[in-house]
PDB file of C-alpha atoms in Angstrom:
ATOM      1  CA  SER R 163     -70.467  -3.998  29.410  1.00 68.00           C
ATOM      2  CA  GLN R 164     -68.346  -1.734  31.560  1.00 71.00           C
ATOM      3  CA  LYS R 165     -66.330   0.896  29.740  1.00 82.00           C
ATOM      4  CA  ILE R 166     -64.210   3.946  30.426  1.00 88.00           C
ATOM      5  CA  GLU R 167     -63.568   6.161  27.435  1.00 91.00           C
ATOM      6  CA  GLN R 168     -61.414   9.222  27.072  1.00 92.00           C
ATOM      7  CA  ASN R 169     -62.660  11.290  24.199  1.00 77.00           C
ATOM      8  CA  SER R 170     -59.550  11.393  22.098  1.00 77.00           C
ATOM      9  CA  GLU R 171     -56.185   9.751  21.893  1.00 83.00           C
ATOM     10  CA  ALA R 172     -54.454  13.052  21.241  1.00 91.00           C
ATOM     11  CA  LEU R 173     -55.159  16.741  21.757  1.00 93.00           C
ATOM     12  CA  ASN R 174     -53.012  19.555  20.356  1.00 95.00           C
ATOM     13  CA  ILE R 175     -53.423  23.091  21.635  1.00 95.00           C
ATOM     14  CA  GLN R 176     -51.570  26.405  21.648  1.00 97.00           C
ATOM     15  CA  GLU R 177     -49.753  27.643  24.721  1.00 97.00           C
ATOM     16  CA  GLY R 178     -51.970  29.850  26.891  1.00 97.00           C
ATOM     17  CA  LYS R 179     -55.203  28.177  25.848  1.00 97.00           C
ATOM     18  CA  THR R 180     -57.374  25.964  28.042  1.00 97.00           C
ATOM     19  CA  ALA R 181     -57.112  22.240  27.461  1.00 96.00           C
ATOM     20  CA  THR R 182     -60.266  20.227  28.110  1.00 96.00           C
ATOM     21  CA  LEU R 183     -60.135  16.447  28.354  1.00 96.00           C
ATOM     22  CA  THR R 184     -63.169  14.198  28.685  1.00 96.00           C
ATOM     23  CA  CYS R 185     -63.713  10.931  30.512  1.00 95.00           C
ATOM     24  CA  ASN R 186     -66.945   8.972  30.055  1.00 94.00           C
ATOM     25  CA  TYR R 187     -67.921   5.727  31.725  1.00 92.00           C
ATOM     26  CA  THR R 188     -70.738   3.193  31.557  1.00 86.00           C
ATOM     27  CA  ASN R 189     -71.992   0.547  33.953  1.00 82.00           C
ATOM     28  CA  TYR R 190     -69.760   1.592  36.823  1.00 80.00           C
ATOM     29  CA  SER R 191     -70.641   3.136  40.163  1.00 79.00           C
ATOM     30  CA  PRO R 192     -67.510   5.033  41.116  1.00 79.00           C
ATOM     31  CA  ALA R 193     -67.037   6.314  44.611  1.00 76.00           C
ATOM     32  CA  TYR R 194     -64.366   8.628  43.300  1.00 86.00           C
ATOM     33  CA  LEU R 195     -62.894   9.656  40.004  1.00 91.00           C
ATOM     34  CA  GLN R 196     -59.206  10.426  39.744  1.00 93.00           C
ATOM     35  CA  TRP R 197     -56.916  12.006  37.183  1.00 96.00           C
ATOM     36  CA  TYR R 198     -53.296  11.008  36.651  1.00 97.00           C
ATOM     37  CA  ARG R 199     -50.497  12.378  34.529  1.00 98.00           C
ATOM     38  CA  GLN R 200     -48.040  10.090  32.751  1.00 97.00           C
ATOM     39  CA  ASP R 201     -44.812  11.217  31.145  1.00 97.00           C
ATOM     40  CA  PRO R 202     -42.941   9.016  28.630  1.00 94.00           C
ATOM     41  CA  GLY R 203     -41.054   6.187  30.289  1.00 92.00           C
ATOM     42  CA  ARG R 204     -42.597   6.814  33.692  1.00 95.00           C
ATOM     43  CA  GLY R 205     -45.479   5.593  35.776  1.00 96.00           C
ATOM     44  CA  PRO R 206     -48.691   7.603  36.209  1.00 96.00           C
ATOM     45  CA  VAL R 207     -48.676  10.284  38.894  1.00 96.00           C
ATOM     46  CA  PHE R 208     -51.793  11.271  40.857  1.00 93.00           C
ATOM     47  CA  LEU R 209     -53.136  14.781  40.194  1.00 95.00           C
ATOM     48  CA  LEU R 210     -56.664  15.204  41.511  1.00 92.00           C
ATOM     49  CA  LEU R 211     -59.574  13.297  42.965  1.00 90.00           C
ATOM     50  CA  ILE R 212     -63.251  14.188  42.961  1.00 92.00           C
ATOM     51  CA  ARG R 213     -65.967  12.450  44.973  1.00 88.00           C
ATOM     52  CA  GLU R 214     -69.300  11.335  43.593  1.00 84.00           C
ATOM     53  CA  ASN R 215     -71.132  14.044  45.536  1.00 87.00           C
ATOM     54  CA  GLU R 216     -68.836  16.844  44.365  1.00 90.00           C
ATOM     55  CA  LYS R 217     -69.465  18.838  41.211  1.00 90.00           C
ATOM     56  CA  GLU R 218     -66.117  20.557  40.843  1.00 95.00           C
ATOM     57  CA  LYS R 219     -62.605  20.503  42.279  1.00 94.00           C
ATOM     58  CA  ARG R 220     -59.736  22.904  41.625  1.00 95.00           C
ATOM     59  CA  LYS R 221     -56.004  22.773  42.172  1.00 93.00           C
ATOM     60  CA  GLU R 222     -53.919  25.654  40.838  1.00 95.00           C
ATOM     61  CA  ARG R 223     -54.440  25.652  37.049  1.00 97.00           C
ATOM     62  CA  LEU R 224     -56.356  22.362  37.115  1.00 97.00           C
ATOM     63  CA  LYS R 225     -60.116  21.968  37.355  1.00 97.00           C
ATOM     64  CA  VAL R 226     -62.115  18.759  37.383  1.00 97.00           C
ATOM     65  CA  THR R 227     -65.881  18.395  37.093  1.00 96.00           C
ATOM     66  CA  PHE R 228     -67.895  15.278  37.758  1.00 93.00           C
ATOM     67  CA  ASP R 229     -71.440  14.640  36.539  1.00 91.00           C
ATOM     68  CA  THR R 230     -72.728  11.272  37.781  1.00 88.00           C
ATOM     69  CA  THR R 231     -75.949  11.685  35.792  1.00 90.00           C
ATOM     70  CA  LEU R 232     -74.068  12.067  32.515  1.00 92.00           C
ATOM     71  CA  LYS R 233     -71.388   9.655  33.788  1.00 91.00           C
ATOM     72  CA  GLN R 234     -68.745  12.100  32.702  1.00 93.00           C
ATOM     73  CA  SER R 235     -65.773  13.994  34.069  1.00 94.00           C
ATOM     74  CA  LEU R 236     -64.081  16.973  32.433  1.00 96.00           C
ATOM     75  CA  PHE R 237     -60.459  17.855  33.169  1.00 97.00           C
ATOM     76  CA  HIS R 238     -59.335  21.407  32.395  1.00 97.00           C
ATOM     77  CA  ILE R 239     -55.854  22.905  32.334  1.00 97.00           C
ATOM     78  CA  THR R 240     -56.022  26.687  32.098  1.00 97.00           C
ATOM     79  CA  ALA R 241     -53.202  28.859  30.743  1.00 97.00           C
ATOM     80  CA  SER R 242     -51.570  25.728  29.361  1.00 97.00           C
ATOM     81  CA  GLN R 243     -47.794  25.496  29.037  1.00 97.00           C
ATOM     82  CA  PRO R 244     -45.506  23.241  26.978  1.00 97.00           C
ATOM     83  CA  ALA R 245     -44.537  21.573  30.280  1.00 97.00           C
ATOM     84  CA  ASP R 246     -48.131  20.352  30.556  1.00 98.00           C
ATOM     85  CA  SER R 247     -47.539  18.077  27.559  1.00 98.00           C
ATOM     86  CA  ALA R 248     -48.100  14.514  28.746  1.00 97.00           C
ATOM     87  CA  THR R 249     -50.689  11.751  28.707  1.00 96.00           C
ATOM     88  CA  TYR R 250     -53.572  12.241  31.108  1.00 97.00           C
ATOM     89  CA  LEU R 251     -55.480   9.255  32.454  1.00 96.00           C
ATOM     90  CA  CYS R 252     -58.782   9.147  34.262  1.00 95.00           C
ATOM     91  CA  ALA R 253     -59.404   6.372  36.758  1.00 93.00           C
ATOM     92  CA  LEU R 254     -62.486   5.139  38.548  1.00 89.00           C
ATOM     93  CA  ASP R 255     -62.253   4.130  42.180  1.00 81.00           C
ATOM     94  CA  ILE R 256     -65.133   1.693  42.339  1.00 74.00           C
ATOM     95  CA  LYS R 257     -67.630   1.989  45.165  1.00 63.00           C
ATOM     96  CA  GLY R 258     -67.430  -0.595  47.893  1.00 54.00           C
ATOM     97  CA  TYR R 259     -68.303  -1.046  51.539  1.00 51.00           C
ATOM     98  CA  GLY R 260     -67.102   1.919  53.564  1.00 50.00           C
ATOM     99  CA  GLY R 261     -66.072   3.902  50.509  1.00 52.00           C
ATOM    100  CA  SER R 262     -63.478   2.641  48.097  1.00 53.00           C
ATOM    101  CA  GLN R 263     -63.596  -0.946  46.867  1.00 59.00           C
ATOM    102  CA  GLY R 264     -59.872  -0.882  46.606  1.00 62.00           C
ATOM    103  CA  ASN R 265     -59.042  -1.000  42.942  1.00 73.00           C
ATOM    104  CA  LEU R 266     -58.616   1.564  40.191  1.00 83.00           C
ATOM    105  CA  ILE R 267     -59.836   1.109  36.648  1.00 86.00           C
ATOM    106  CA  PHE R 268     -58.092   3.351  34.109  1.00 91.00           C
ATOM    107  CA  GLY R 269     -59.058   4.865  30.795  1.00 92.00           C
ATOM    108  CA  LYS R 270     -56.579   4.633  27.914  1.00 92.00           C
ATOM    109  CA  GLY R 271     -55.535   8.233  28.291  1.00 94.00           C
ATOM    110  CA  THR R 272     -55.353  11.365  26.155  1.00 95.00           C
ATOM    111  CA  LYS R 273     -51.975  12.589  24.929  1.00 95.00           C
ATOM    112  CA  LEU R 274     -51.859  16.371  25.282  1.00 96.00           C
ATOM    113  CA  SER R 275     -49.375  18.424  23.293  1.00 97.00           C
ATOM    114  CA  VAL R 276     -49.055  22.125  24.087  1.00 97.00           C
ATOM    115  CA  LYS R 277     -47.253  24.071  21.350  1.00 96.00           C
ATOM    116  CA  PRO R 278     -45.337  27.255  22.157  1.00 93.00           C
TER     117      PRO R 278
ATOM    118  CA  ASP U  49     -39.293   7.208  50.999  1.00 63.00           C
ATOM    119  CA  ALA U  50     -37.922   5.967  47.682  1.00 80.00           C
ATOM    120  CA  GLY U  51     -41.347   5.255  46.268  1.00 93.00           C
ATOM    121  CA  VAL U  52     -42.430   2.028  44.601  1.00 96.00           C
ATOM    122  CA  ILE U  53     -39.385   0.190  43.303  1.00 97.00           C
ATOM    123  CA  GLN U  54     -39.571  -2.193  40.366  1.00 98.00           C
ATOM    124  CA  SER U  55     -36.895  -4.383  38.873  1.00 97.00           C
ATOM    125  CA  PRO U  56     -35.657  -4.877  36.292  1.00 97.00           C
ATOM    126  CA  ARG U  57     -36.386  -1.697  34.313  1.00 97.00           C
ATOM    127  CA  HIS U  58     -35.969  -3.535  31.040  1.00 97.00           C
ATOM    128  CA  GLU U  59     -36.170  -7.223  30.228  1.00 97.00           C
ATOM    129  CA  VAL U  60     -35.614  -8.892  26.892  1.00 98.00           C
ATOM    130  CA  THR U  61     -36.232 -12.601  26.756  1.00 97.00           C
ATOM    131  CA  GLU U  62     -36.850 -15.342  24.270  1.00 97.00           C
ATOM    132  CA  MET U  63     -40.240 -16.893  23.745  1.00 97.00           C
ATOM    133  CA  GLY U  64     -40.788 -19.807  26.091  1.00 97.00           C
ATOM    134  CA  GLN U  65     -38.541 -18.502  28.836  1.00 97.00           C
ATOM    135  CA  GLU U  66     -39.711 -17.719  32.354  1.00 97.00           C
ATOM    136  CA  VAL U  67     -39.815 -14.062  33.339  1.00 98.00           C
ATOM    137  CA  THR U  68     -40.054 -12.711  36.885  1.00 98.00           C
ATOM    138  CA  LEU U  69     -40.828  -9.082  37.620  1.00 98.00           C
ATOM    139  CA  ARG U  70     -40.285  -7.684  41.093  1.00 98.00           C
ATOM    140  CA  CYS U  71     -41.863  -4.925  43.146  1.00 98.00           C
ATOM    141  CA  LYS U  72     -41.197  -3.291  46.491  1.00 97.00           C
ATOM    142  CA  PRO U  73     -44.205  -1.174  47.576  1.00 95.00           C
ATOM    143  CA  ILE U  74     -44.076   1.945  49.705  1.00 92.00           C
ATOM    144  CA  SER U  75     -43.686   1.059  53.361  1.00 90.00           C
ATOM    145  CA  GLY U  76     -47.012   1.142  55.202  1.00 86.00           C
ATOM    146  CA  HIS U  77     -49.161   0.718  52.117  1.00 88.00           C
ATOM    147  CA  ASN U  78     -51.459  -2.245  52.446  1.00 86.00           C
ATOM    148  CA  SER U  79     -52.614  -2.569  48.845  1.00 88.00           C
ATOM    149  CA  LEU U  80     -50.492  -3.567  45.875  1.00 93.00           C
ATOM    150  CA  PHE U  81     -51.478  -3.650  42.227  1.00 93.00           C
ATOM    151  CA  TRP U  82     -49.982  -5.065  39.046  1.00 96.00           C
ATOM    152  CA  TYR U  83     -50.934  -3.328  35.799  1.00 96.00           C
ATOM    153  CA  ARG U  84     -49.944  -3.946  32.197  1.00 97.00           C
ATOM    154  CA  GLN U  85     -49.823  -1.110  29.664  1.00 96.00           C
ATOM    155  CA  THR U  86     -49.901  -1.409  25.871  1.00 94.00           C
ATOM    156  CA  MET U  87     -50.811   1.040  23.148  1.00 89.00           C
ATOM    157  CA  MET U  88     -53.793  -1.048  22.118  1.00 88.00           C
ATOM    158  CA  ARG U  89     -55.333  -1.795  25.497  1.00 88.00           C
ATOM    159  CA  GLY U  90     -54.050   0.996  27.719  1.00 89.00           C
ATOM    160  CA  LEU U  91     -53.467   0.354  31.411  1.00 92.00           C
ATOM    161  CA  GLU U  92     -55.041  -2.941  32.466  1.00 91.00           C
ATOM    162  CA  LEU U  93     -55.349  -4.152  36.044  1.00 91.00           C
ATOM    163  CA  LEU U  94     -53.974  -7.685  36.308  1.00 94.00           C
ATOM    164  CA  ILE U  95     -54.255  -8.410  40.019  1.00 93.00           C
ATOM    165  CA  TYR U  96     -54.350  -6.634  43.330  1.00 88.00           C
ATOM    166  CA  PHE U  97     -53.462  -7.609  46.876  1.00 91.00           C
ATOM    167  CA  ASN U  98     -54.684  -6.330  50.206  1.00 87.00           C
ATOM    168  CA  ASN U  99     -52.589  -7.200  53.240  1.00 88.00           C
ATOM    169  CA  ASN U 100     -50.611  -9.654  51.096  1.00 92.00           C
ATOM    170  CA  VAL U 101     -53.774 -11.554  50.087  1.00 92.00           C
ATOM    171  CA  PRO U 102     -54.851 -11.618  46.423  1.00 92.00           C
ATOM    172  CA  ILE U 103     -58.269  -9.958  46.224  1.00 86.00           C
ATOM    173  CA  ASP U 104     -59.030  -9.907  42.530  1.00 85.00           C
ATOM    174  CA  ASP U 105     -57.033 -11.721  39.865  1.00 88.00           C
ATOM    175  CA  SER U 106     -59.704 -11.625  37.182  1.00 86.00           C
ATOM    176  CA  GLY U 107     -57.432  -9.492  35.022  1.00 88.00           C
ATOM    177  CA  MET U 108     -54.695 -12.093  34.807  1.00 92.00           C
ATOM    178  CA  PRO U 109     -54.797 -13.090  31.148  1.00 86.00           C
ATOM    179  CA  GLU U 110     -53.889 -16.747  31.378  1.00 84.00           C
ATOM    180  CA  ASP U 111     -52.558 -19.460  33.629  1.00 91.00           C
ATOM    181  CA  ARG U 112     -49.124 -18.543  32.360  1.00 95.00           C
ATOM    182  CA  PHE U 113     -49.308 -15.521  34.640  1.00 97.00           C
ATOM    183  CA  SER U 114     -48.969 -15.805  38.406  1.00 97.00           C
ATOM    184  CA  ALA U 115     -48.366 -13.281  41.167  1.00 97.00           C
ATOM    185  CA  LYS U 116     -47.273 -13.635  44.762  1.00 97.00           C
ATOM    186  CA  MET U 117     -46.857 -11.379  47.740  1.00 97.00           C
ATOM    187  CA  PRO U 118     -44.971 -13.336  50.390  1.00 96.00           C
ATOM    188  CA  ASN U 119     -44.723 -10.323  52.702  1.00 94.00           C
ATOM    189  CA  ALA U 120     -45.727  -6.682  52.957  1.00 92.00           C
ATOM    190  CA  SER U 121     -42.572  -5.421  51.274  1.00 94.00           C
ATOM    191  CA  PHE U 122     -42.247  -7.630  48.214  1.00 96.00           C
ATOM    192  CA  SER U 123     -44.269  -8.955  45.297  1.00 98.00           C
ATOM    193  CA  THR U 124     -43.487 -10.848  42.108  1.00 98.00           C
ATOM    194  CA  LEU U 125     -45.260 -11.289  38.805  1.00 98.00           C
ATOM    195  CA  LYS U 126     -44.168 -14.359  36.888  1.00 98.00           C
ATOM    196  CA  ILE U 127     -44.843 -15.328  33.289  1.00 97.00           C
ATOM    197  CA  GLN U 128     -44.061 -18.914  32.358  1.00 97.00           C
ATOM    198  CA  PRO U 129     -43.720 -19.571  29.476  1.00 96.00           C
ATOM    199  CA  SER U 130     -43.479 -16.104  27.969  1.00 97.00           C
ATOM    200  CA  GLU U 131     -44.883 -15.265  24.523  1.00 96.00           C
ATOM    201  CA  PRO U 132     -44.294 -12.306  22.176  1.00 97.00           C
ATOM    202  CA  ARG U 133     -47.804 -10.971  22.899  1.00 96.00           C
ATOM    203  CA  ASP U 134     -46.786 -10.513  26.532  1.00 97.00           C
ATOM    204  CA  SER U 135     -44.520  -7.657  25.453  1.00 97.00           C
ATOM    205  CA  ALA U 136     -45.669  -4.557  27.335  1.00 98.00           C
ATOM    206  CA  VAL U 137     -44.772  -2.253  30.196  1.00 98.00           C
ATOM    207  CA  TYR U 138     -45.696  -3.766  33.537  1.00 98.00           C
ATOM    208  CA  PHE U 139     -46.381  -1.402  36.413  1.00 98.00           C
ATOM    209  CA  CYS U 140     -46.608  -2.062  40.084  1.00 97.00           C
ATOM    210  CA  ALA U 141     -48.497   0.384  42.296  1.00 95.00           C
ATOM    211  CA  SER U 142     -49.251   0.613  45.999  1.00 92.00           C
ATOM    212  CA  SER U 143     -51.866   2.584  47.902  1.00 88.00           C
ATOM    213  CA  SER U 144     -53.585   3.146  51.207  1.00 74.00           C
ATOM    214  CA  PRO U 145     -55.884   0.286  52.186  1.00 57.00           C
ATOM    215  CA  PRO U 146     -59.434  -0.236  50.955  1.00 52.00           C
ATOM    216  CA  GLY U 147     -62.013   0.968  53.402  1.00 54.00           C
ATOM    217  CA  ALA U 148     -59.938   4.091  53.715  1.00 59.00           C
ATOM    218  CA  ILE U 149     -61.909   7.096  52.594  1.00 61.00           C
ATOM    219  CA  TRP U 150     -60.241   6.977  49.230  1.00 65.00           C
ATOM    220  CA  MET U 151     -57.181   5.489  47.651  1.00 73.00           C
ATOM    221  CA  LYS U 152     -54.357   7.199  45.820  1.00 84.00           C
ATOM    222  CA  ALA U 153     -52.081   4.965  43.816  1.00 89.00           C
ATOM    223  CA  PHE U 154     -48.319   5.425  43.670  1.00 92.00           C
ATOM    224  CA  PHE U 155     -46.729   3.796  40.654  1.00 95.00           C
ATOM    225  CA  GLY U 156     -43.268   2.438  40.086  1.00 97.00           C
ATOM    226  CA  GLN U 157     -41.206   3.256  37.008  1.00 96.00           C
ATOM    227  CA  GLY U 158     -42.376   0.109  35.269  1.00 97.00           C
ATOM    228  CA  THR U 159     -40.637  -2.848  33.657  1.00 98.00           C
ATOM    229  CA  ARG U 160     -40.516  -2.842  29.875  1.00 98.00           C
ATOM    230  CA  LEU U 161     -40.743  -6.472  28.796  1.00 98.00           C
ATOM    231  CA  THR U 162     -39.862  -7.563  25.283  1.00 98.00           C
ATOM    232  CA  VAL U 163     -40.375 -11.189  24.312  1.00 98.00           C
ATOM    233  CA  VAL U 164     -38.716 -12.122  21.030  1.00 97.00           C
TER     234      VAL U 164
END
């Protein structure tokens, strides 16, 4: 069966440390993998996208890796801050003709808490 | 642009009543998605439209659920009759069209539905 799993429901780390979140999937062929941030009472907000032929993507303190052999993506936040506390969701953009198939399948998310 | 607009933000209704959730996507976006989020199941795709046409409704849980998109600027999700297990946060999202190089979803604030 098709599954997307994020390694833990919750992750607690100390301010200044690097947070690493994991997203694993089975029986999907994603064209792209995306990461979203969700704050309480709000909808998810797009952060980063990585293509199937890319190994790594960076944006400021964020870094995403994508290993299509392992079927895994890692999401890193370096020098974490209390303001980074939120739920982070990975999403697969399933491969279709011409690129994206046009729908996003989400993992359940990991709730990150950064303590001062 | 005001983003994706959903109404109402909160809805409390009695079991058996009809519930209608509304969504206005971002102007120019050709794809529209309805998701449901619960603690147990995470963010589930219910249905998505491309150019006002339903493409995949395999996520709609039962015949009690129906969705329409009469034009490019409006969509509804209806539950009739509602049941307590339908209680969840319902999100609408819009994005660039499939066949585009990749899609980035913009979410509304969600409608928190409580069925008592």
